[in-house]
Amino acid sequence: MASATALVITGHAFAQSNTQELVYIQIEAQPSLNQAEQSLRGYARQLDNVNGFSLGGGWYGIALGPYQPDSAQALLRSLRGNGLIPRDSYLAASTEYNDQFWPVGAALNDPQAAPGPEAEEPEEGISTEELAQALDNAPDTSGPQDAPAPEAEPEPQPEPVVDETPRQARASEAQLTRSEREQLQIALRWAGVYDAGIDAAFGRGTRSAMAEWQGQNGYERTGVLTTMQRQDLLDQYNAVLEGMDMTLVTDDRAGIRIEMPLGAVAFDRYEAPFALYEPTGDLDARVLLISQPGDRAALNGLYEIMQTLEIVPLDGPRERRGNGFSLTGRNSSIVSHTEVTLRDGHIKGWTLIWPAGDEERRERVMNAMRASFSTTDAVLDPTQITDEGQAVDLVSGLEIRKPTATVSGFFVDGRGAVVTAANAVQSCGRVTLDDTYEASVAASDADLGAALLRPSEALAPRAVGAFRADTPRLKSEVAVAGYPFGGVLSAPTLTFGSLEDLQGLEGEAELERLALSARPGDAGGPVLDNGGAVLGMLLPQRQGNQALPDDVAFAADASALQAFLRDSGVSASETRGERAMDPEDLTSLAADMTVKVSCWE
């Protein structure tokens, strides 16, 4: 009890000067007033200056203070080192606290509410002898004190806190759990003194690292950390998390317990299979809790769906297992990490989205979430989707990743090579065929306006375009197969028109002029005669000073395309004009050969 009292008296001394903005030691937050009052009574039995505040949103905070900032840090370390307050306690400005409910009638942010040394009275249940001993043993962390009264003898300098002997340090070290020993090795690695494995075994390498850290921090090099030194090391390691308010959260509806940075995020809503925690301040961080019933098929489906979301960038490792998966994605704006497991018919997991460039803090938060993650039998109702979460371009309220442009193309050989409009793919970071297959630009002809794409894996098209070798009749009916609405529809659309000329407006032999009202997404699609032969490839609408009628379109001529393909190593099929197909058969053929081409950043 004496050491606890010493810390209490030190706390009083911290509250003397009012020359700086005061701070509190935030030690706990509770989701109900009843729980907060129970905790307050427990802390008040050991500590002084205990306060309760309403934090808003149904949360209640417990804090010590107020204190001067330069002294509060030392008190924070002492209290945490002696196990009197949680390890994730942190300093908070007094301006963050407004509605005080404990103790009743307290003067908010008034340092005089805590008595100074001249007016100190013993806490109830503490003898005068204990109080005097505590004052004698308390570390001098309060700064200059007022001069003593004339009749009192000068106060002696307080003795420093007595640390453990090496033998006592080994005894306390032996009580550590495996995870606590691993955490110390992780902290030593972070401090730059340890580069071996994290195995919880304190061998020669770990002992050498401990001694090196002790020397760097002004301690005797014994190679065995005392309780206070271990706490000091962990405090240094966790300093980056100050203000994150890492808190073990139990989401009863999702059936998940996990430590989360409630200083940065707060619960927003449920959009099955997600519980969404959105940012609360300037730090653009988000957390998703994942909860749904399912089997391996549902797990695999979720794996594919997650990778279509804007919050999971494409760059980063992916790991897929029989009972779970992990996804990491990063771009210039965010880093996202997801971990999901399947157990007993329940799919549970979490995603942390964090701003790019804040890697040390992100990794610390992520490791805490991973270490604390556990589940219960509860699971989110799969039908729980709000009106906000049901938009076409959303999955459970989350934005689907969208390409920068979507045009059309068509297969020109049996291994899946595709011809498309050159300007649609010339500056893409990534190109996909039908949203599924990765492809690369194998050749391009800017003058013709055509590009050849090769898929990253061989494909087996249901139909391949066959170029018409003979001359078609002018004014004959033609159709363009394409994706005029940017891929909103799952199959290509036919747009009908007529062949107006076998050259361009200025006599270009490699062009054909069409009377046809096409849309930008149709560019790159095949121009077919009524027998299904390819007459050419639709080009994008011309950009320039001249405004042509809406029904004027141009196509790269079939013979020019064949020459381009031969030069690129592709031997294209040929055919001659056939009798007209039934519209249903023409539509089916066009759908089999036409491809959606998407350009991604």
Coordinates of C-alpha atoms in Angstrom, one line a residue:
M1 CA 0.0 0.0 0.0
A2 CA 2.9 2.3 0.7
S3 CA 4.2 2.4 -2.9
A4 CA 0.7 3.1 -4.2
T5 CA 0.5 6.0 -1.7
A6 CA 3.8 7.4 -2.8
L7 CA 2.5 7.5 -6.4
V8 CA -0.7 9.3 -5.2
I9 CA 1.3 12.0 -3.4
T10 CA 3.6 12.5 -6.4
G11 CA 0.4 13.0 -8.4
H12 CA -0.7 15.8 -6.0
A13 CA 2.7 17.5 -6.4
F14 CA 2.3 17.5 -10.2
A15 CA -0.8 19.7 -9.9
Q16 CA 0.8 22.7 -8.4
S17 CA 1.8 24.9 -11.3
N18 CA -0.7 26.3 -13.7
T19 CA 1.7 27.9 -16.2
Q20 CA 1.0 25.3 -18.9
E21 CA -2.1 23.8 -20.4
L22 CA -3.2 21.0 -18.1
V23 CA -3.4 17.4 -19.1
Y24 CA -5.2 14.2 -17.9
I25 CA -4.0 10.6 -17.8
Q26 CA -6.7 8.8 -19.7
I27 CA -6.8 5.3 -18.3
E28 CA -10.1 3.7 -19.3
A29 CA -13.3 4.1 -21.3
Q30 CA -16.6 2.2 -20.6
P31 CA -19.7 1.8 -22.8
S32 CA -22.1 2.5 -19.9
L33 CA -22.4 4.8 -16.9
N34 CA -22.9 1.8 -14.6
Q35 CA -19.7 0.1 -15.7
A36 CA -17.8 3.4 -15.5
E37 CA -18.9 4.0 -11.9
Q38 CA -17.9 0.6 -10.9
S39 CA -14.4 1.1 -12.4
L40 CA -14.2 4.6 -10.8
R41 CA -14.8 3.2 -7.3
G42 CA -12.1 0.6 -7.8
Y43 CA -9.5 3.1 -9.0
A44 CA -10.5 5.6 -6.2
R45 CA -9.6 3.0 -3.6
Q46 CA -5.9 3.1 -4.7
L47 CA -5.4 6.4 -6.5
D48 CA -6.2 10.1 -6.0
N49 CA -7.3 12.6 -8.5
V50 CA -9.7 10.1 -10.1
N51 CA -12.3 11.7 -12.5
G52 CA -15.2 10.5 -14.6
F53 CA -16.2 12.2 -17.8
S54 CA -19.0 11.7 -20.4
L55 CA -17.2 11.3 -23.8
G56 CA -20.3 11.3 -25.9
G57 CA -21.6 8.5 -28.1
G58 CA -22.6 6.5 -25.0
W59 CA -19.0 6.2 -23.7
Y60 CA -17.6 7.3 -20.3
G61 CA -14.0 8.0 -19.7
I62 CA -11.9 7.6 -16.5
A63 CA -8.9 9.9 -16.1
L64 CA -6.4 11.1 -13.5
G65 CA -5.5 14.7 -13.1
P66 CA -5.3 17.4 -14.1
Y67 CA -1.5 17.7 -14.1
Q68 CA 1.2 19.8 -15.8
P69 CA 2.4 18.1 -19.1
D70 CA 6.1 17.9 -18.2
S71 CA 5.3 16.1 -14.9
A72 CA 2.4 14.0 -16.1
Q73 CA 4.6 11.9 -18.4
A74 CA 6.7 10.7 -15.5
L75 CA 3.7 9.9 -13.4
L76 CA 2.1 8.0 -16.3
R77 CA 5.3 5.9 -16.6
S78 CA 5.4 5.2 -12.9
L79 CA 1.8 4.2 -12.6
R80 CA 2.0 1.9 -15.6
G81 CA 5.3 0.4 -14.3
N82 CA 3.7 -0.4 -11.0
G83 CA 0.7 -2.0 -12.6
L84 CA -1.8 0.5 -11.1
I85 CA -3.3 1.6 -14.5
P86 CA -3.6 -0.1 -17.9
R87 CA -0.5 -0.2 -20.1
D88 CA -2.4 1.6 -22.9
S89 CA -3.1 4.6 -20.7
Y90 CA -2.1 7.9 -22.4
L91 CA -2.0 11.7 -21.9
A92 CA -4.9 13.8 -23.2
A93 CA -5.4 17.6 -23.2
S94 CA -7.8 18.9 -20.6
T95 CA -9.8 20.6 -23.4
E96 CA -11.0 17.1 -24.5
Y97 CA -13.0 16.7 -21.3
N98 CA -16.2 18.7 -20.7
D99 CA -19.1 16.8 -18.9
Q100 CA -17.7 15.6 -15.6
F101 CA -19.9 13.3 -13.5
W102 CA -17.3 12.0 -10.9
P103 CA -16.7 13.1 -8.3
V104 CA -19.9 15.0 -7.8
G105 CA -19.3 18.7 -7.5
A106 CA -15.7 18.6 -8.8
A107 CA -14.1 21.7 -10.3
L108 CA -13.3 20.7 -13.9
N109 CA -9.6 21.3 -14.8
D110 CA -8.8 23.1 -11.6
P111 CA -5.4 22.0 -10.3
Q112 CA -6.1 23.5 -6.9
A113 CA -8.8 20.9 -6.4
A114 CA -5.9 18.5 -5.6
P115 CA -4.3 19.7 -2.4
G116 CA -0.5 20.7 -2.5
P117 CA 2.1 19.5 0.0
E118 CA 1.3 22.3 2.5
A119 CA -2.4 21.3 2.6
E120 CA -1.9 17.5 2.2
E121 CA -4.1 15.4 4.3
P122 CA -3.8 11.6 4.6
E123 CA -6.1 9.5 2.4
E124 CA -8.8 7.7 4.4
G125 CA -7.3 4.4 5.7
I126 CA -3.6 5.6 5.5
S127 CA -1.8 6.4 8.6
T128 CA 0.3 9.6 9.1
E129 CA 3.4 7.4 9.4
E130 CA 2.7 5.8 6.0
L131 CA 2.1 9.2 4.5
A132 CA 5.4 10.5 5.7
Q133 CA 7.3 7.4 4.5
A134 CA 5.6 7.7 1.1
L135 CA 6.7 11.3 0.8
D136 CA 10.3 10.4 1.8
N137 CA 10.4 7.6 -0.8
A138 CA 8.6 9.4 -3.7
P139 CA 10.8 10.4 -6.7
D140 CA 11.3 14.1 -7.2
T141 CA 9.3 14.6 -10.4
S142 CA 7.3 17.6 -9.5
G143 CA 9.8 20.4 -10.2
P144 CA 10.6 23.4 -7.8
Q145 CA 8.4 23.5 -4.7
D146 CA 7.2 26.4 -2.6
A147 CA 9.6 27.3 0.3
P148 CA 8.7 25.4 3.6
A149 CA 7.1 27.3 6.5
P150 CA 9.8 28.9 8.8
E151 CA 9.1 26.5 11.7
A152 CA 9.5 23.4 9.5
E153 CA 12.9 21.8 8.8
P154 CA 14.0 21.7 5.1
E155 CA 12.7 18.7 3.3
P156 CA 15.3 16.1 2.4
Q157 CA 15.9 15.1 -1.2
P158 CA 13.7 12.1 -2.0
E159 CA 15.6 8.9 -2.7
P160 CA 15.4 7.3 -6.2
V161 CA 13.1 4.4 -6.7
V162 CA 14.8 1.2 -5.8
D163 CA 14.8 -1.2 -8.7
E164 CA 15.0 -5.0 -8.6
T165 CA 18.3 -6.8 -8.1
P166 CA 19.5 -9.1 -10.9
R167 CA 18.3 -12.1 -8.9
Q168 CA 14.8 -10.4 -8.4
A169 CA 14.7 -9.5 -12.0
R170 CA 15.3 -13.1 -13.1
A171 CA 12.6 -14.2 -10.7
S172 CA 10.0 -11.8 -12.1
E173 CA 11.1 -12.6 -15.6
A174 CA 10.4 -16.3 -15.0
Q175 CA 6.7 -15.4 -14.5
L176 CA 6.4 -14.0 -18.0
T177 CA 4.1 -15.8 -20.5
R178 CA 5.4 -16.9 -23.8
S179 CA 3.6 -14.1 -25.6
E180 CA 5.1 -11.5 -23.2
R181 CA 8.6 -12.9 -23.8
E182 CA 8.0 -12.7 -27.6
Q183 CA 6.7 -9.1 -27.2
L184 CA 9.9 -8.1 -25.4
Q185 CA 12.0 -9.6 -28.3
I186 CA 9.8 -7.7 -30.8
A187 CA 10.4 -4.5 -28.8
L188 CA 14.2 -5.1 -28.7
R189 CA 14.1 -5.7 -32.5
W190 CA 12.2 -2.4 -32.9
A191 CA 14.9 -0.7 -30.7
G192 CA 17.5 -1.8 -33.2
V193 CA 19.5 -4.0 -30.8
Y194 CA 18.1 -7.5 -31.7
D195 CA 18.0 -9.2 -35.1
A196 CA 17.4 -12.9 -34.4
G197 CA 14.1 -14.8 -34.4
I198 CA 11.1 -14.1 -32.3
D199 CA 11.1 -17.4 -30.3
A200 CA 10.5 -16.4 -26.7
A201 CA 13.8 -18.0 -25.8
F202 CA 16.1 -15.7 -23.9
G203 CA 19.4 -17.0 -25.2
R204 CA 22.8 -15.4 -25.8
G205 CA 21.4 -13.1 -28.6
T206 CA 18.5 -11.9 -26.5
R207 CA 20.7 -11.3 -23.4
S208 CA 23.2 -9.4 -25.5
A209 CA 20.4 -7.2 -26.9
M210 CA 19.0 -6.6 -23.5
A211 CA 22.4 -5.4 -22.2
E212 CA 22.9 -3.2 -25.3
W213 CA 19.4 -1.6 -24.7
Q214 CA 20.3 -1.1 -21.0
G215 CA 23.5 0.7 -21.9
Q216 CA 21.7 2.9 -24.4
N217 CA 19.1 3.9 -21.8
G218 CA 21.4 4.6 -18.8
Y219 CA 20.9 1.3 -17.0
E220 CA 23.5 -1.1 -15.7
R221 CA 24.4 -3.7 -18.4
T222 CA 23.2 -6.9 -16.7
G223 CA 21.5 -8.6 -19.6
V224 CA 18.4 -9.2 -17.5
L225 CA 15.7 -6.6 -17.6
T226 CA 14.0 -5.6 -14.4
T227 CA 10.2 -5.2 -14.2
M228 CA 10.6 -1.4 -14.5
Q229 CA 13.1 -1.7 -17.4
R230 CA 10.7 -4.1 -19.3
Q231 CA 8.0 -1.6 -18.9
D232 CA 10.2 1.2 -20.0
L233 CA 11.1 -0.7 -23.1
L234 CA 7.5 -1.5 -23.9
D235 CA 6.5 2.1 -23.3
Q236 CA 9.1 3.2 -25.8
Y237 CA 7.8 0.6 -28.3
N238 CA 4.2 1.5 -27.8
A239 CA 4.7 5.3 -27.7
V240 CA 3.6 5.5 -31.3
L241 CA 0.2 4.2 -30.3
E242 CA -0.5 7.1 -27.9
G243 CA -3.9 8.6 -28.9
M244 CA -5.0 5.4 -30.7
D245 CA -6.9 4.2 -27.6
M246 CA -6.3 0.5 -28.4
T247 CA -9.4 -1.1 -26.8
L248 CA -10.7 -4.7 -26.7
V249 CA -14.0 -4.4 -28.4
T250 CA -16.7 -7.1 -28.3
D251 CA -19.2 -7.0 -31.2
D252 CA -21.9 -9.2 -30.0
R253 CA -23.8 -9.3 -33.3
A254 CA -20.8 -10.1 -35.4
G255 CA -19.5 -12.6 -32.8
I256 CA -16.0 -11.1 -32.8
R257 CA -13.7 -9.8 -30.0
I258 CA -10.7 -7.7 -31.2
E259 CA -8.5 -4.9 -30.1
M260 CA -9.2 -1.8 -32.2
P261 CA -7.9 1.8 -32.4
L262 CA -11.0 3.6 -31.0
G263 CA -9.0 6.8 -31.0
A264 CA -9.3 6.7 -34.8
V265 CA -12.4 4.8 -35.7
A266 CA -15.9 4.2 -34.3
F267 CA -18.8 1.9 -35.2
D268 CA -21.0 3.2 -38.0
R269 CA -23.4 0.5 -39.2
Y270 CA -23.8 -3.1 -40.3
E271 CA -23.8 -4.1 -44.0
A272 CA -23.7 -7.9 -44.0
P273 CA -21.2 -9.5 -44.0
F274 CA -19.4 -6.4 -42.6
A275 CA -19.6 -4.3 -39.4
L276 CA -18.2 -0.9 -40.6
Y277 CA -16.0 1.2 -38.3
E278 CA -15.4 4.6 -39.9
P279 CA -12.8 7.3 -39.2
T280 CA -13.6 9.8 -36.4
G281 CA -10.9 12.4 -37.0
D282 CA -8.2 13.5 -39.4
L283 CA -6.6 10.0 -39.6
D284 CA -8.3 8.3 -42.5
A285 CA -8.4 4.8 -41.0
R286 CA -11.2 2.3 -41.3
V287 CA -11.9 -1.2 -39.8
L288 CA -14.2 -3.9 -41.1
L289 CA -15.3 -6.8 -39.0
I290 CA -16.3 -9.8 -41.3
S291 CA -19.0 -12.2 -40.1
Q292 CA -21.2 -14.6 -42.2
P293 CA -22.3 -18.2 -42.2
G294 CA -20.8 -20.3 -44.9
D295 CA -18.6 -23.1 -46.2
R296 CA -15.5 -23.3 -48.4
A297 CA -17.5 -22.2 -51.5
A298 CA -18.7 -19.1 -49.7
L299 CA -15.1 -18.5 -48.4
N300 CA -13.8 -18.6 -51.9
G301 CA -16.5 -16.3 -53.1
L302 CA -15.7 -13.8 -50.4
Y303 CA -12.0 -14.0 -51.4
E304 CA -12.9 -13.0 -55.0
I305 CA -15.3 -10.3 -53.9
M306 CA -12.9 -8.7 -51.5
Q307 CA -10.4 -8.2 -54.4
T308 CA -12.9 -6.2 -56.4
L309 CA -13.3 -3.6 -53.7
E310 CA -11.7 -0.2 -53.8
I311 CA -10.4 -0.7 -50.2
V312 CA -8.2 -3.7 -51.4
P313 CA -5.6 -2.3 -53.8
L314 CA -4.2 -4.7 -56.3
D315 CA -0.5 -4.5 -55.4
G316 CA 0.4 -6.7 -52.5
P317 CA 0.6 -10.4 -51.4
R318 CA -2.3 -12.7 -51.3
E319 CA -2.4 -16.1 -49.4
R320 CA -5.3 -18.5 -49.9
R321 CA -5.7 -21.6 -47.6
G322 CA -8.3 -24.3 -47.2
N323 CA -9.8 -22.6 -44.1
G324 CA -9.0 -19.0 -44.7
F325 CA -7.1 -16.3 -46.6
S326 CA -5.2 -13.1 -46.2
L327 CA -5.0 -10.1 -48.5
T328 CA -2.6 -7.1 -48.4
G329 CA -3.0 -4.3 -50.9
R330 CA -1.3 -0.9 -51.2
N331 CA -1.3 2.1 -53.4
S332 CA -0.2 5.7 -53.0
S333 CA -3.1 6.5 -50.7
I334 CA -3.8 3.4 -48.5
V335 CA -2.5 0.1 -47.2
S336 CA -5.2 -2.6 -46.6
H337 CA -4.8 -5.9 -44.7
T338 CA -7.5 -8.6 -44.4
E339 CA -7.5 -11.9 -42.5
V340 CA -10.4 -14.3 -42.7
T341 CA -10.9 -17.8 -41.3
L342 CA -13.6 -20.5 -41.7
R343 CA -14.5 -22.5 -38.6
D344 CA -17.6 -24.5 -37.7
G345 CA -19.7 -23.0 -40.5
H346 CA -18.8 -19.4 -39.7
I347 CA -16.6 -17.1 -41.8
K348 CA -15.0 -14.5 -39.5
G349 CA -12.3 -12.0 -40.0
W350 CA -11.2 -8.3 -40.1
T351 CA -9.8 -5.7 -42.4
L352 CA -7.6 -2.7 -41.4
I353 CA -7.4 0.2 -43.9
W354 CA -4.7 2.7 -43.0
P355 CA -3.2 5.8 -44.7
A356 CA 0.0 5.1 -46.7
G357 CA 3.2 6.4 -45.2
D358 CA 2.3 5.6 -41.6
E359 CA 3.8 2.1 -41.6
E360 CA 5.2 1.8 -38.1
R361 CA 1.9 2.7 -36.4
R362 CA -0.1 0.7 -39.0
E363 CA 2.0 -2.5 -38.2
R364 CA 1.6 -2.0 -34.5
V365 CA -2.2 -1.6 -34.7
M366 CA -2.4 -4.6 -37.1
N367 CA -0.3 -6.8 -34.8
A368 CA -2.5 -6.0 -31.9
M369 CA -5.6 -6.8 -33.9
R370 CA -4.2 -10.1 -35.0
A371 CA -3.1 -11.1 -31.5
S372 CA -6.4 -10.2 -29.9
F373 CA -8.8 -11.6 -32.5
S374 CA -11.2 -14.2 -31.2
T375 CA -14.8 -15.3 -32.0
T376 CA -18.1 -16.4 -30.4
D377 CA -21.0 -18.4 -31.9
A378 CA -22.9 -15.3 -33.1
V379 CA -22.9 -14.4 -36.7
L380 CA -24.3 -11.4 -38.7
D381 CA -27.6 -12.0 -40.5
P382 CA -26.8 -12.1 -44.2
T383 CA -29.9 -10.1 -45.1
Q384 CA -28.9 -7.1 -43.0
I385 CA -28.2 -4.6 -45.8
T386 CA -29.3 -0.9 -45.5
D387 CA -30.7 1.0 -48.5
E388 CA -27.4 2.8 -48.6
G389 CA -25.5 -0.5 -49.2
Q390 CA -27.6 -1.7 -52.1
A391 CA -26.3 0.6 -55.0
V392 CA -25.3 -1.1 -58.2
D393 CA -21.6 -0.1 -57.8
L394 CA -21.4 -1.2 -54.1
V395 CA -20.9 -4.4 -52.3
S396 CA -22.4 -4.2 -48.8
G397 CA -21.9 -0.5 -48.8
L398 CA -18.3 -0.7 -50.1
E399 CA -17.2 0.8 -53.4
I400 CA -16.3 -1.7 -56.1
R401 CA -13.0 -0.9 -57.9
K402 CA -13.8 0.6 -61.3
P403 CA -11.6 0.8 -64.4
T404 CA -10.6 4.2 -65.8
A405 CA -12.1 3.2 -69.2
T406 CA -14.0 0.2 -70.7
V407 CA -14.1 -0.4 -74.5
S408 CA -14.5 -3.4 -76.7
G409 CA -12.3 -5.9 -78.6
F410 CA -12.6 -9.2 -80.4
F411 CA -10.7 -12.5 -80.6
V412 CA -8.5 -13.0 -83.6
D413 CA -6.9 -16.4 -82.9
G414 CA -7.5 -19.6 -81.0
R415 CA -5.2 -18.7 -78.1
G416 CA -7.1 -15.6 -77.1
A417 CA -5.3 -12.7 -78.9
V418 CA -7.5 -9.7 -79.0
V419 CA -7.7 -6.6 -81.3
T420 CA -8.9 -3.4 -79.8
A421 CA -8.6 0.4 -80.1
A422 CA -5.0 1.6 -79.5
N423 CA -5.7 4.8 -77.6
A424 CA -7.9 3.0 -75.1
V425 CA -5.0 0.9 -73.8
Q426 CA -1.9 3.0 -74.5
S427 CA -1.5 4.4 -70.9
C428 CA -3.0 1.7 -68.8
G429 CA -1.3 0.4 -65.7
R430 CA -3.2 -2.9 -66.2
V431 CA -5.5 -4.3 -68.8
T432 CA -8.1 -7.0 -68.3
L433 CA -10.4 -9.0 -70.6
D434 CA -13.9 -9.6 -69.4
D435 CA -12.9 -8.3 -65.9
T436 CA -11.1 -11.6 -65.3
Y437 CA -8.1 -12.2 -67.5
E438 CA -4.9 -10.1 -67.3
A439 CA -3.6 -9.0 -70.7
S440 CA -0.7 -7.0 -72.1
V441 CA -0.3 -4.8 -75.2
A442 CA 1.8 -6.9 -77.6
A443 CA 1.7 -4.5 -80.6
S444 CA 0.2 -1.2 -81.5
D445 CA -0.3 0.9 -84.7
A446 CA -1.2 4.5 -83.8
D447 CA -1.8 5.5 -87.5
L448 CA -4.3 2.6 -87.9
G449 CA -5.7 3.0 -84.4
A450 CA -5.4 -0.7 -83.5
A451 CA -3.6 -2.6 -80.7
L452 CA -3.0 -6.3 -80.2
L453 CA -3.5 -7.7 -76.7
R454 CA -2.2 -11.1 -75.5
P455 CA -3.7 -12.6 -72.4
S456 CA -1.3 -13.7 -69.6
E457 CA -2.6 -17.3 -69.9
A458 CA -3.8 -19.0 -73.1
L459 CA -7.6 -18.8 -73.6
A460 CA -10.0 -20.9 -75.6
P461 CA -12.5 -18.5 -77.3
R462 CA -15.9 -19.8 -78.4
A463 CA -15.6 -17.9 -81.6
V464 CA -12.8 -16.1 -83.5
G465 CA -13.3 -13.2 -85.9
A466 CA -12.9 -14.1 -89.6
F467 CA -12.1 -11.2 -91.9
R468 CA -14.0 -10.7 -95.1
A469 CA -11.6 -11.1 -98.1
D470 CA -13.9 -9.9 -100.9
T471 CA -15.4 -6.4 -101.3
P472 CA -18.7 -5.7 -99.5
R473 CA -21.5 -3.8 -101.2
L474 CA -22.0 -0.2 -100.3
K475 CA -25.2 0.6 -98.4
S476 CA -25.3 -3.0 -97.1
E477 CA -26.4 -3.6 -93.6
V478 CA -23.7 -3.8 -90.9
A479 CA -23.6 -4.2 -87.1
V480 CA -21.1 -3.3 -84.4
A481 CA -20.8 -5.6 -81.4
G482 CA -19.6 -3.9 -78.3
Y483 CA -20.1 -2.7 -74.7
P484 CA -21.7 0.8 -75.3
F485 CA -22.6 1.3 -71.6
G486 CA -19.1 0.7 -70.2
G487 CA -19.7 -2.9 -69.1
V488 CA -22.8 -2.3 -67.1
L489 CA -24.5 -5.0 -69.2
S490 CA -23.0 -8.5 -68.9
A491 CA -23.1 -9.2 -72.7
P492 CA -22.2 -7.2 -75.8
T493 CA -24.9 -5.2 -77.6
L494 CA -25.4 -5.0 -81.4
T495 CA -25.8 -1.6 -82.9
F496 CA -27.0 -1.7 -86.6
G497 CA -26.2 0.7 -89.4
S498 CA -24.9 0.7 -93.0
L499 CA -21.7 0.7 -94.9
E500 CA -21.5 4.2 -96.6
D501 CA -18.0 4.2 -98.1
L502 CA -14.8 2.1 -98.4
Q503 CA -12.6 5.0 -97.6
G504 CA -12.3 7.9 -95.2
L505 CA -13.6 11.4 -95.8
E506 CA -10.2 12.4 -97.2
G507 CA -9.8 9.2 -99.3
E508 CA -7.9 7.1 -96.6
A509 CA -7.8 3.6 -98.0
E510 CA -7.4 1.9 -94.6
L511 CA -10.7 3.3 -93.4
E512 CA -14.4 2.6 -93.9
R513 CA -17.2 5.1 -93.3
L514 CA -20.3 3.9 -91.6
A515 CA -23.8 5.4 -90.9
L516 CA -24.1 4.2 -87.4
S517 CA -24.8 5.8 -84.0
A518 CA -22.1 4.3 -81.8
R519 CA -21.1 5.1 -78.2
P520 CA -17.6 5.4 -76.8
G521 CA -17.7 1.9 -75.2
D522 CA -18.2 0.4 -78.7
A523 CA -14.8 1.4 -79.9
G524 CA -12.6 -1.6 -80.7
G525 CA -15.6 -3.8 -81.4
P526 CA -15.9 -5.8 -84.6
V527 CA -17.9 -4.4 -87.6
L528 CA -19.8 -7.4 -89.0
D529 CA -21.8 -7.9 -92.2
N530 CA -25.1 -9.7 -92.0
G531 CA -23.4 -13.0 -92.5
G532 CA -21.0 -12.5 -89.5
A533 CA -17.8 -11.7 -91.4
V534 CA -15.6 -9.0 -90.0
L535 CA -15.4 -5.9 -92.2
G536 CA -13.3 -3.9 -89.8
M537 CA -12.8 -2.6 -86.2
L538 CA -14.8 0.4 -85.0
L539 CA -12.6 3.4 -84.2
P540 CA -13.2 5.9 -81.4
Q541 CA -15.1 9.0 -82.3
R542 CA -12.9 11.7 -83.8
Q543 CA -11.8 14.6 -81.6
G544 CA -11.2 17.9 -83.4
N545 CA -12.6 21.2 -84.5
Q546 CA -15.1 19.6 -86.9
A547 CA -18.4 18.4 -85.5
L548 CA -19.6 15.5 -87.6
P549 CA -23.2 14.2 -87.6
D550 CA -23.9 11.8 -84.8
D551 CA -24.4 8.9 -87.1
V552 CA -21.0 9.2 -88.8
A553 CA -18.5 6.6 -87.6
F554 CA -15.3 5.1 -89.0
A555 CA -13.7 1.6 -88.9
A556 CA -10.2 0.3 -89.6
D557 CA -10.5 -1.7 -92.8
A558 CA -10.3 -5.5 -92.7
S559 CA -7.3 -5.7 -95.1
A560 CA -5.3 -3.1 -93.1
L561 CA -6.1 -5.0 -89.8
Q562 CA -4.9 -8.3 -91.4
A563 CA -1.6 -6.7 -92.4
F564 CA -1.1 -5.3 -88.9
L565 CA -1.8 -8.8 -87.4
R566 CA 0.6 -10.5 -89.8
D567 CA 3.3 -8.1 -88.8
S568 CA 2.6 -8.9 -85.2
G569 CA 2.8 -12.6 -85.7
V570 CA -0.9 -13.5 -85.8
S571 CA -2.4 -15.4 -88.8
A572 CA -6.0 -14.2 -88.9
S573 CA -8.8 -16.2 -90.5
E574 CA -10.5 -15.1 -93.7
T575 CA -13.9 -15.7 -95.2
R576 CA -16.0 -14.5 -98.2
G577 CA -19.4 -12.9 -98.1
E578 CA -22.0 -15.4 -97.1
R579 CA -25.8 -15.3 -97.1
A580 CA -27.4 -13.5 -94.3
M581 CA -27.7 -15.1 -90.9
D582 CA -30.8 -15.1 -88.7
P583 CA -30.6 -12.2 -86.2
E584 CA -30.4 -14.7 -83.3
D585 CA -27.4 -16.5 -84.8
L586 CA -25.6 -13.2 -85.6
T587 CA -26.2 -12.0 -82.0
S588 CA -24.8 -15.3 -80.7
L589 CA -21.7 -15.2 -82.9
A590 CA -21.0 -11.6 -82.0
A591 CA -21.3 -12.4 -78.3
D592 CA -18.8 -15.3 -78.6
M593 CA -16.1 -13.3 -80.3
T594 CA -16.5 -9.9 -78.6
V595 CA -14.5 -9.1 -75.4
K596 CA -14.9 -6.3 -72.8
V597 CA -11.5 -4.6 -72.5
S598 CA -10.9 -2.7 -69.3
C599 CA -8.1 -0.2 -68.6
W600 CA -7.0 0.2 -64.9
E601 CA -4.6 2.7 -63.3

